[in-house]
Structure formats: C-alpha cells, structure tokens
Amino acid sequence: MKRELQYQVGDRTVTVIVERDGDRYRVRVGDREHLVQARLGDRGRIDMGVGDRRLRAYVARKQDRTYVGLDGQTWTLTKPDARRRRSGSPSAVAGALTATMPGLVLDVLVAPGDVVIRGDTLVLMEAMKMELRITAPADGVVVAVGCEAGQVVERGKVLVEIGDGKQN
Amino acid sequence: MFNKILIANRGEIAVRIIRACQEMGVATVAVYSDADECSLHVTLADQAVNIGPPPPSESYLRDDHILDAARRLGCDAIHPGYGFLSENPDFVEMTEAAGLAFIGPPAQAMRVMGSKIAARAAMEDAGVPVVPGYQASGDDQDLMQAAHALGFPLLVKATAGGGGKGMRVVNDPAELSNALASARRESMNAFGDDRLYLETLIQQPHHIEFQVLADRYGHVVHLFERECSVQRRHQKIIEETPSPLMDPALRQRMGEAAVAAAQAVGYVNAGTIEFLVDEARNFYFLEMNTRLQVEHPITELVAGVDLVKAQIRIAAGEPLPFTQEELSQRGHAIECRIYAEDPAHDFLPAIGAVLQSVEPVGPGVRVDAGVSSGDEVTLHYDPMIAKLIVLGEDRADAIRRMDWALHHYVILGDVITNIPFLRDVLAHPRFVAGETTTDFVDAHFGDWRPDDSPPPDMALIAAALSEVMNAYTAPAPDGAQVDGDPFSPWRTMSGFRIGA
C-alpha cells in the first residue's frame, strides 16, 4: 500500500510518499527517504523513531489545513488544491489596506477621490477593546472605500484602496 | 467561613478562584455569557448561571444580573476576579447592601485609589513619593496648557484606566490633540468613563510592584515585589520575582512605602502598589490595583502563600496568619502570558480556534489556563490563552525552566501565539542580565519576525503518517485516535464558540 500526499509550504508544493515496510514506514520527502517507526497517541500525538532518533509531534487537522507541532515549533500546512486564488488587479491589491483582525469600524475618515499623504488616518477600528488606526502607507488617492462606520469586518477585508493618482 | 461563593468573572481567573474554593470546601457559582456556555470555568463550578449576551456590558458588567444570581442561589459572598466589576466601588456597595460579602477592599478604599486625584493626595500625605503630573481638570484646554508646563514626552492616561487602555505616549506637542481624542474614545469604550489626566513620562523605568495583604484588624503586610518591566503596548507579558534590580535596602524602603500606602486608605484584602523605579533607583507611586493581579501566581510560589485563599479568609473576617517578619522569598518565579496575538504585526490579537492545546507538565511548572482544546479565542474578550508560571532555585534556573516549558507548550490551530516571541525575549542578553526596562520590547524587538524556515522533513512526515495511520485505524472506543475519530472534540463541537 502506497499513499502519496501533497502539502503546500509557502509557494512550494512538497510531495510525501508513504509506504508500509514491515513494522515501519518508508517515507519519501522530495528526493530524501526516511525509514520511520511511528505510533499514534491521544490528542493528536505521534511518536516517531528514525534510527536512534526519537521525536514526539502533535498533529491537528481542520478542513484543508494540517497543523504540526514539533520540537517547540508549529507549522501550518495546506493542501495544494485549496490554495487561494489572487483576486483583483495586482495594482489595486498592492494599495489595498485590509483588516489585520476582525473588529468594529468606528469611523471612516476618507472618501473616494481624497488625496492622502503618508501617515494620514483613514479608518478607526476597535477590536479587543483596543483602538486601531489604519493609516496611509504612502502618498496617494483613495480609489475605493470598502467599509462603513458601525460595520463589523472580518480579517482580510479590504477597508480602503489607495492608488497613485495616475489614470491608467 | 462562607458556604457558597459566586465568581463574577470568566476565563483562567475564574478557574483559579473555583479551585481555591473547592480546596476550602466552599461551593461555587459561575456566571457566563452566551459565548462562554461551554467554557472551562462553567464546567468546573458547582452551579452556573447565564447572565446575558457576549458583550461584557450585557453580561459580565451587569451587576444586577450577577447579584440576582447570587441571591437566587443562596451565595454569601462574591469574588470579582480582576477586570470587569472588580474595581467598581458601586458594585461593592450593592453587594454589601444585598447582605453579601465582597471579596476585596472596602468601597471607600477602592474609591480613593480609583481616583488619581484622591490617591495622589492620600499618598503625598502618607509620605509615599508620586510621579509628577496634572489632574486638576480633565478639560482639553486645561490639559493642553498643563502639558506644555510639564514638558514632553508625557503620558495621557485614563482616570479609570488600567492595562494600558486609554493611555497614549505623546512625544511631540503636535500629537497631543489626537492623543487626547483617541484616549478618550478608548477609555469610554473600555470603562464607560472618558476622564483623562497627564503624567511626566519617567524615561526607561523599571515597573516594580508590591503585593500587600491587609486584614480587618489593621494588620498590613507586603509579600515582596514583582518585576513587570517586560511589556508590549503597555501590557505586561513577562513578570518575575524577586526583581533583578532589587537589593535588600531598596526592598525594605519600597515595602514600607507599599504598606504605608495601603494603611493610608484603610485598605483591607489583597492589593498591589505599582511603582516606577528610575535609573537612580528613585521610586514613584504609580497606582494601586485594588484587586487580585493577573501575575499573582509568582508571588504565591516564592512567598508560599495562596493569595486567593488568603483573600477569602480575610473577607470572612479571619486575621492574617503571619507577620511581616515571618514572610520570606524562596527561589525565583517567572510568569509568561501566553496570548493569541501576532508579535510580528504589532501584537495584534490573532484569534481563532484552538484545535489542540498540550500544556507542559513537570517539576516547578504551573499552567493557569482558561482555554483548552476545542475552545475558540473570540473577539469578545481578552486574547490571553494561559499564564505559564515556573519556580526555579534561582533566576538562571527559572529562565531555563521557562524555556523548557515554552518549548513543550503545543498550541495548534488558527490562533497565532506569542510563544516563539517569548522564548526569544527570554534568550535576549539584556533579559538574561536582568536589565529590562519598560521600553525593552519596543527597543529590541520592534522588528522581530518569527523563524519562517520551511518545516523539516520530520514535520511533514508527522503530518503524512498521522493522516495515513488514522485512515487505517478504526476509531478507538475511548476516543484516543483524535485525528480520525468522528467523535473528536473539534468535529463534534464545530460551531461552538467556547470563548477565550
């Protein structure tokens, strides 16, 4: 029995091939091969042995994501087919200010067409009882406003798009 | 002693208080909002009462709902924890008027210490040094004028504030007007009070606080200091005791000032006097927290006193069981606050589900957690996941033990935690040398980024094997095969919002 699995790591896809070999697993990661003993424990624990090396990892999965904790570090691996597609034109995205966390929009201080200079406050947000100022990262012109006062926004929501003021 | 105590709080501190009650044989009542229906503190209490929707103003701050619950279930005392209603003197009076004991200080002492103006006057009368500042008027015009007289940099602070909320550093007169407006808004949102005051910014201070305990019979002791200089966004993230800055003479002077501060306002129960200590080792009274502190466990470990039990006994009318001379410090304790936040992005909360939380266990390691596997850290409350506390023989031993504990604390899920950041802070030469001041994190970790090296083969192998092996393993009846188990907590509980 042979299983082939793929994980997205940054912008690279890694193929892992797992094959049973007696009481061990023959695992190929890219062009490297490892002979691994493994035992599953409770709470997502997996104890592994490679030669005389012993490792304990924890694995959790949710939808297309796999979370691995090993040796004091954690990694999030995604399935390659679930990779998010880029949306919008590159130039618009480059000047888009997004919500870095979910929160409540307190005030929107700009409107499309406004000229802003670097550091100007564009949007006031509140999350976790902290007030956040979304400021202009560079000089430009407000192209679009994607939120309004009183609105609860999710992480990643585009709040304001800023262009360089030139007509394409 | 009390028969039944209502805990007017949530999260790790509610859990901590419930445990103390259980050890003392006192029954407990938890209160919870809709967001916390299945959270740990609710599960552990003997009884639990829903007090409203998730926003604190509709649940954990609803004094009427909480008092109704306490009366209805026959409680004889209320423990407020920290935050929420813990420093609200009106709530103390309402509790006492309802015939219940409030496990905390008298309303009058709370009122004096809760007001910067009154606290400052009381401290000056008691001979306790205070930070230069201005609080005669909260009017924008007066504050602007006073700011120019005090000079820059200065601090704009909320009269009702705490934990850095409603606080702004103003380096330049041009920033002042913006800072006043936004501090007012933040304070109004957090505390329902938009009064502000100004303070001279003591440059590069140590933040050192003293724990005090006072009984009803006029006995006041201090349980030594806590060094709390490692802060981000004016919130503490690492605390330790003893303070590496401290020497016996300074400890004695500051301890005496702390006791004098408590006595000056007729304080009863547990409280904390916060001081700033400058380069020349001058210390200034900053404020008194008239409640239990988040970082109380390090004092418990080093002084060998259970502060929550002490609070309950004092509120029940018992005298302090020790004198100042009988108290001493043993070993070195450190606390790290594990937050769902992203240190690489200005420590913004990074909330989400905690799929798996595996806490470190071992000699000298204590975890006060309010979030466990399957829970979600939500937008509604503080994003603290847990407090990790260690006791070592000495400071070096405690640092190594903390690093071990952080290394073995596994939190998997969409939450981003500050664990890698905390480990890097502990390893920094300035921290190791004990030379941390309140600007330490900003000065040395402003451009901190997590190690984003690709996962080693073994991490990928763990992921793959766990997937493959689970596919071939029938779910164990006891639910041991979490990953492939249809009864696993994050499958059956999907859709639950169990709170932070």
CSV table of N, CA and C in Angstrom, one decimal, chain A residues 52-142:
chain,number,residue,atom,x,y,z
A,52,ASP,N,18.2,5.9,15.7
A,52,ASP,CA,18.2,6.0,17.1
A,52,ASP,C,17.6,7.4,17.6
A,53,ARG,N,17.1,8.1,16.6
A,53,ARG,CA,16.5,9.4,17.0
A,53,ARG,C,15.0,9.3,17.3
A,54,ARG,N,14.6,9.9,18.4
A,54,ARG,CA,13.2,9.8,18.8
A,54,ARG,C,12.6,11.2,18.8
A,55,LEU,N,11.4,11.3,18.3
A,55,LEU,CA,10.7,12.6,18.2
A,55,LEU,C,9.2,12.4,18.6
A,56,ARG,N,8.7,13.4,19.2
A,56,ARG,CA,7.3,13.5,19.5
A,56,ARG,C,6.7,14.7,18.8
A,57,ALA,N,5.6,14.5,18.0
A,57,ALA,CA,5.0,15.6,17.3
A,57,ALA,C,3.5,15.5,17.7
A,58,TYR,N,2.8,16.6,17.5
A,58,TYR,CA,1.4,16.7,17.6
A,58,TYR,C,0.8,17.2,16.3
A,59,VAL,N,-0.3,16.6,15.8
A,59,VAL,CA,-0.9,16.9,14.6
A,59,VAL,C,-2.4,17.2,14.8
A,60,ALA,N,-2.9,18.3,14.2
A,60,ALA,CA,-4.3,18.5,14.2
A,60,ALA,C,-4.7,18.9,12.8
A,61,ARG,N,-5.9,18.6,12.4
A,61,ARG,CA,-6.4,18.9,11.1
A,61,ARG,C,-7.7,19.6,11.1
A,62,LYS,N,-7.9,20.6,10.3
A,62,LYS,CA,-9.2,21.2,10.1
A,62,LYS,C,-9.3,21.6,8.7
A,63,GLN,N,-10.4,21.1,8.0
A,63,GLN,CA,-10.6,21.4,6.6
A,63,GLN,C,-9.4,21.1,5.8
A,64,ASP,N,-8.8,22.0,5.1
A,64,ASP,CA,-7.7,21.8,4.2
A,64,ASP,C,-6.4,22.0,4.9
A,65,ARG,N,-6.4,22.3,6.2
A,65,ARG,CA,-5.2,22.7,6.9
A,65,ARG,C,-4.7,21.6,7.8
A,66,THR,N,-3.4,21.4,7.9
A,66,THR,CA,-2.8,20.5,8.8
A,66,THR,C,-1.9,21.3,9.7
A,67,TYR,N,-2.0,21.1,11.0
A,67,TYR,CA,-1.1,21.9,11.9
A,67,TYR,C,-0.2,20.9,12.6
A,68,VAL,N,1.1,21.2,12.6
A,68,VAL,CA,2.1,20.3,13.2
A,68,VAL,C,2.9,21.0,14.2
A,69,GLY,N,3.0,20.4,15.4
A,69,GLY,CA,3.9,20.9,16.5
A,69,GLY,C,5.0,20.0,16.7
A,70,LEU,N,6.2,20.4,16.5
A,70,LEU,CA,7.4,19.6,16.7
A,70,LEU,C,8.6,20.4,17.2
A,71,ASP,N,9.2,19.9,18.2
A,71,ASP,CA,10.4,20.5,18.8
A,71,ASP,C,10.2,22.0,19.1
A,72,GLY,N,9.1,22.3,19.7
A,72,GLY,CA,8.9,23.7,20.1
A,72,GLY,C,8.5,24.7,19.0
A,73,GLN,N,8.2,24.1,17.8
A,73,GLN,CA,7.7,25.0,16.7
A,73,GLN,C,6.4,24.4,16.2
A,74,THR,N,5.7,25.3,15.5
A,74,THR,CA,4.5,24.8,14.9
A,74,THR,C,4.4,25.3,13.4
A,75,TRP,N,3.9,24.4,12.6
A,75,TRP,CA,3.7,24.7,11.2
A,75,TRP,C,2.3,24.5,10.7
A,76,THR,N,1.9,25.3,9.8
A,76,THR,CA,0.6,25.1,9.1
A,76,THR,C,0.8,24.7,7.7
A,77,LEU,N,0.3,23.5,7.4
A,77,LEU,CA,0.5,23.0,6.0
A,77,LEU,C,-0.9,23.0,5.4
A,78,THR,N,-1.0,23.4,4.1
A,78,THR,CA,-2.3,23.4,3.4
A,78,THR,C,-2.2,22.4,2.2
A,79,LYS,N,-3.4,21.9,1.8
A,79,LYS,CA,-3.5,21.1,0.6
A,79,LYS,C,-3.3,22.0,-0.6
A,80,PRO,N,-2.5,21.6,-1.6
A,80,PRO,CA,-2.2,22.5,-2.7
A,80,PRO,C,-3.5,22.9,-3.5
A,81,ASP,N,-4.4,22.1,-3.6
A,81,ASP,CA,-5.6,22.4,-4.4
A,81,ASP,C,-6.5,23.5,-3.7
A,82,ALA,N,-6.2,23.7,-2.4
A,82,ALA,CA,-7.0,24.6,-1.7
A,82,ALA,C,-6.4,26.0,-1.7
A,83,ARG,N,-5.3,26.1,-2.5
A,83,ARG,CA,-4.6,27.4,-2.4
A,83,ARG,C,-5.5,28.5,-3.0
A,84,ARG,N,-5.5,29.6,-2.2
A,84,ARG,CA,-6.4,30.7,-2.6
A,84,ARG,C,-5.9,31.4,-3.8
A,85,ARG,N,-6.9,31.7,-4.7
A,85,ARG,CA,-6.5,32.4,-5.9
A,85,ARG,C,-6.4,33.9,-5.6
A,86,ARG,N,-5.6,34.6,-6.3
A,86,ARG,CA,-5.5,36.0,-6.1
A,86,ARG,C,-6.7,36.7,-6.8
A,87,SER,N,-7.2,37.7,-6.2
A,87,SER,CA,-8.3,38.4,-6.8
A,87,SER,C,-7.9,39.8,-7.0
A,88,GLY,N,-8.6,40.4,-8.0
A,88,GLY,CA,-8.4,41.8,-8.2
A,88,GLY,C,-7.1,42.0,-9.1
A,89,SER,N,-7.0,43.2,-9.6
A,89,SER,CA,-5.8,43.5,-10.3
A,89,SER,C,-4.6,43.7,-9.4
A,90,PRO,N,-3.4,43.4,-9.8
A,90,PRO,CA,-2.3,43.5,-8.9
A,90,PRO,C,-2.1,44.9,-8.4
A,91,SER,N,-2.3,45.9,-9.2
A,91,SER,CA,-2.1,47.3,-8.7
A,91,SER,C,-3.0,47.7,-7.6
A,92,ALA,N,-4.3,47.3,-7.8
A,92,ALA,CA,-5.3,47.6,-6.8
A,92,ALA,C,-5.0,46.9,-5.5
A,93,VAL,N,-4.6,45.6,-5.6
A,93,VAL,CA,-4.3,44.9,-4.3
A,93,VAL,C,-3.0,45.5,-3.6
A,94,ALA,N,-2.1,45.9,-4.4
A,94,ALA,CA,-0.9,46.5,-3.8
A,94,ALA,C,-1.2,47.7,-2.9
A,95,GLY,N,-2.2,48.4,-3.3
A,95,GLY,CA,-2.6,49.6,-2.5
A,95,GLY,C,-3.7,49.4,-1.6
A,96,ALA,N,-4.1,48.1,-1.3
A,96,ALA,CA,-5.3,47.9,-0.5
A,96,ALA,C,-4.9,47.7,0.9
A,97,LEU,N,-5.6,48.4,1.8
A,97,LEU,CA,-5.4,48.2,3.3
A,97,LEU,C,-6.5,47.3,3.8
A,98,THR,N,-6.1,46.2,4.4
A,98,THR,CA,-7.0,45.2,4.8
A,98,THR,C,-7.0,45.2,6.4
A,99,ALA,N,-8.1,44.6,6.9
A,99,ALA,CA,-8.3,44.5,8.3
A,99,ALA,C,-7.3,43.4,8.8
A,100,THR,N,-6.4,43.7,9.7
A,100,THR,CA,-5.5,42.6,10.2
A,100,THR,C,-6.1,41.7,11.2
A,101,MET,N,-7.3,42.2,11.7
A,101,MET,CA,-8.0,41.3,12.6
A,101,MET,C,-9.5,41.7,12.5
A,102,PRO,N,-10.4,40.8,13.0
A,102,PRO,CA,-11.8,41.1,12.9
A,102,PRO,C,-12.0,42.3,13.9
A,103,GLY,N,-12.9,43.2,13.6
A,103,GLY,CA,-13.2,44.3,14.5
A,103,GLY,C,-14.3,45.1,14.0
A,104,LEU,N,-14.6,46.2,14.8
A,104,LEU,CA,-15.7,47.1,14.6
A,104,LEU,C,-15.1,48.4,14.0
A,105,VAL,N,-15.7,48.8,12.8
A,105,VAL,CA,-15.2,50.0,12.2
A,105,VAL,C,-15.9,51.2,13.0
A,106,LEU,N,-15.1,52.0,13.6
A,106,LEU,CA,-15.6,53.2,14.4
A,106,LEU,C,-15.9,54.3,13.5
A,107,ASP,N,-15.0,54.6,12.6
A,107,ASP,CA,-15.1,55.8,11.7
A,107,ASP,C,-14.3,55.6,10.5
A,108,VAL,N,-14.9,56.1,9.4
A,108,VAL,CA,-14.1,56.2,8.1
A,108,VAL,C,-13.9,57.7,7.8
A,109,LEU,N,-12.6,58.0,7.7
A,109,LEU,CA,-12.3,59.4,7.6
A,109,LEU,C,-12.0,59.9,6.2
A,110,VAL,N,-12.1,59.0,5.2
A,110,VAL,CA,-11.8,59.4,3.8
A,110,VAL,C,-12.9,58.9,2.9
A,111,ALA,N,-13.0,59.5,1.7
A,111,ALA,CA,-13.9,59.1,0.7
A,111,ALA,C,-13.2,59.0,-0.6
A,112,PRO,N,-13.7,58.2,-1.6
A,112,PRO,CA,-13.0,58.0,-2.9
A,112,PRO,C,-12.7,59.4,-3.5
A,113,GLY,N,-11.5,59.5,-4.0
A,113,GLY,CA,-11.1,60.8,-4.6
A,113,GLY,C,-10.2,61.6,-3.7
A,114,ASP,N,-10.3,61.3,-2.4
A,114,ASP,CA,-9.5,62.1,-1.4
A,114,ASP,C,-8.0,61.9,-1.7
A,115,VAL,N,-7.3,63.0,-1.6
A,115,VAL,CA,-5.8,62.9,-1.7
A,115,VAL,C,-5.3,62.7,-0.2
A,116,VAL,N,-4.5,61.7,0.0
A,116,VAL,CA,-3.9,61.4,1.3
A,116,VAL,C,-2.4,61.4,1.3
A,117,ILE,N,-1.8,61.8,2.4
A,117,ILE,CA,-0.4,61.7,2.5
A,117,ILE,C,0.0,60.6,3.5
A,118,ARG,N,1.1,60.1,3.4
A,118,ARG,CA,1.6,59.0,4.2
A,118,ARG,C,1.4,59.3,5.7
A,119,GLY,N,0.8,58.4,6.4
A,119,GLY,CA,0.5,58.6,7.9
A,119,GLY,C,-0.8,59.1,8.2
A,120,ASP,N,-1.6,59.6,7.2
A,120,ASP,CA,-2.9,60.1,7.4
A,120,ASP,C,-3.8,58.9,8.0
A,121,THR,N,-4.6,59.2,8.9
A,121,THR,CA,-5.6,58.2,9.4
A,121,THR,C,-6.7,58.1,8.4
A,122,LEU,N,-7.0,56.8,8.0
A,122,LEU,CA,-8.0,56.6,7.0
A,122,LEU,C,-9.3,56.0,7.7
A,123,VAL,N,-9.0,55.0,8.6
A,123,VAL,CA,-10.1,54.3,9.3
A,123,VAL,C,-9.8,54.1,10.7
A,124,LEU,N,-10.7,54.2,11.6
A,124,LEU,CA,-10.6,53.9,13.0
A,124,LEU,C,-11.3,52.6,13.3
A,125,MET,N,-10.6,51.7,13.9
A,125,MET,CA,-11.3,50.4,14.2
A,125,MET,C,-11.1,50.1,15.7
A,126,GLU,N,-12.0,49.3,16.2
A,126,GLU,CA,-11.8,48.8,17.5
A,126,GLU,C,-11.9,47.3,17.5
A,127,ALA,N,-11.0,46.7,18.2
A,127,ALA,CA,-11.0,45.2,18.4
A,127,ALA,C,-10.4,44.9,19.7
A,128,MET,N,-10.9,44.0,20.4
A,128,MET,CA,-10.4,43.6,21.7
A,128,MET,C,-10.3,44.8,22.6
A,129,LYS,N,-11.2,45.7,22.5
A,129,LYS,CA,-11.2,46.9,23.3
A,129,LYS,C,-10.0,47.9,23.0
A,130,MET,N,-9.3,47.6,21.9
A,130,MET,CA,-8.2,48.5,21.6
A,130,MET,C,-8.6,49.2,20.4
A,131,GLU,N,-8.1,50.5,20.3
A,131,GLU,CA,-8.4,51.3,19.2
A,131,GLU,C,-7.3,51.2,18.2
A,132,LEU,N,-7.6,50.9,16.9
A,132,LEU,CA,-6.5,50.8,15.9
A,132,LEU,C,-6.7,51.9,14.9
A,133,ARG,N,-5.6,52.5,14.4
A,133,ARG,CA,-5.7,53.5,13.4
A,133,ARG,C,-5.2,52.9,12.1
A,134,ILE,N,-5.9,52.9,11.1
A,134,ILE,CA,-5.4,52.4,9.8
A,134,ILE,C,-4.9,53.7,9.1
A,135,THR,N,-3.6,53.7,8.8
A,135,THR,CA,-3.1,54.9,8.2
A,135,THR,C,-2.5,54.7,6.8
A,136,ALA,N,-2.4,55.7,6.1
A,136,ALA,CA,-1.9,55.6,4.7
A,136,ALA,C,-0.5,55.2,4.7
A,137,PRO,N,-0.1,54.1,4.0
A,137,PRO,CA,1.3,53.7,4.0
A,137,PRO,C,2.2,54.6,3.0
A,138,ALA,N,1.5,55.3,2.2
A,138,ALA,CA,2.2,56.2,1.2
A,138,ALA,C,1.3,57.3,0.7
A,139,ASP,N,1.8,58.3,0.1
A,139,ASP,CA,1.0,59.3,-0.5
A,139,ASP,C,0.2,58.7,-1.7
A,140,GLY,N,-1.1,59.2,-1.9
A,140,GLY,CA,-1.9,58.7,-3.0
A,140,GLY,C,-3.3,59.2,-3.0
A,141,VAL,N,-4.1,58.6,-3.7
A,141,VAL,CA,-5.5,59.0,-3.8
A,141,VAL,C,-6.4,57.8,-3.4
A,142,VAL,N,-7.4,58.1,-2.7
A,142,VAL,CA,-8.3,57.0,-2.3
A,142,VAL,C,-9.1,56.5,-3.5
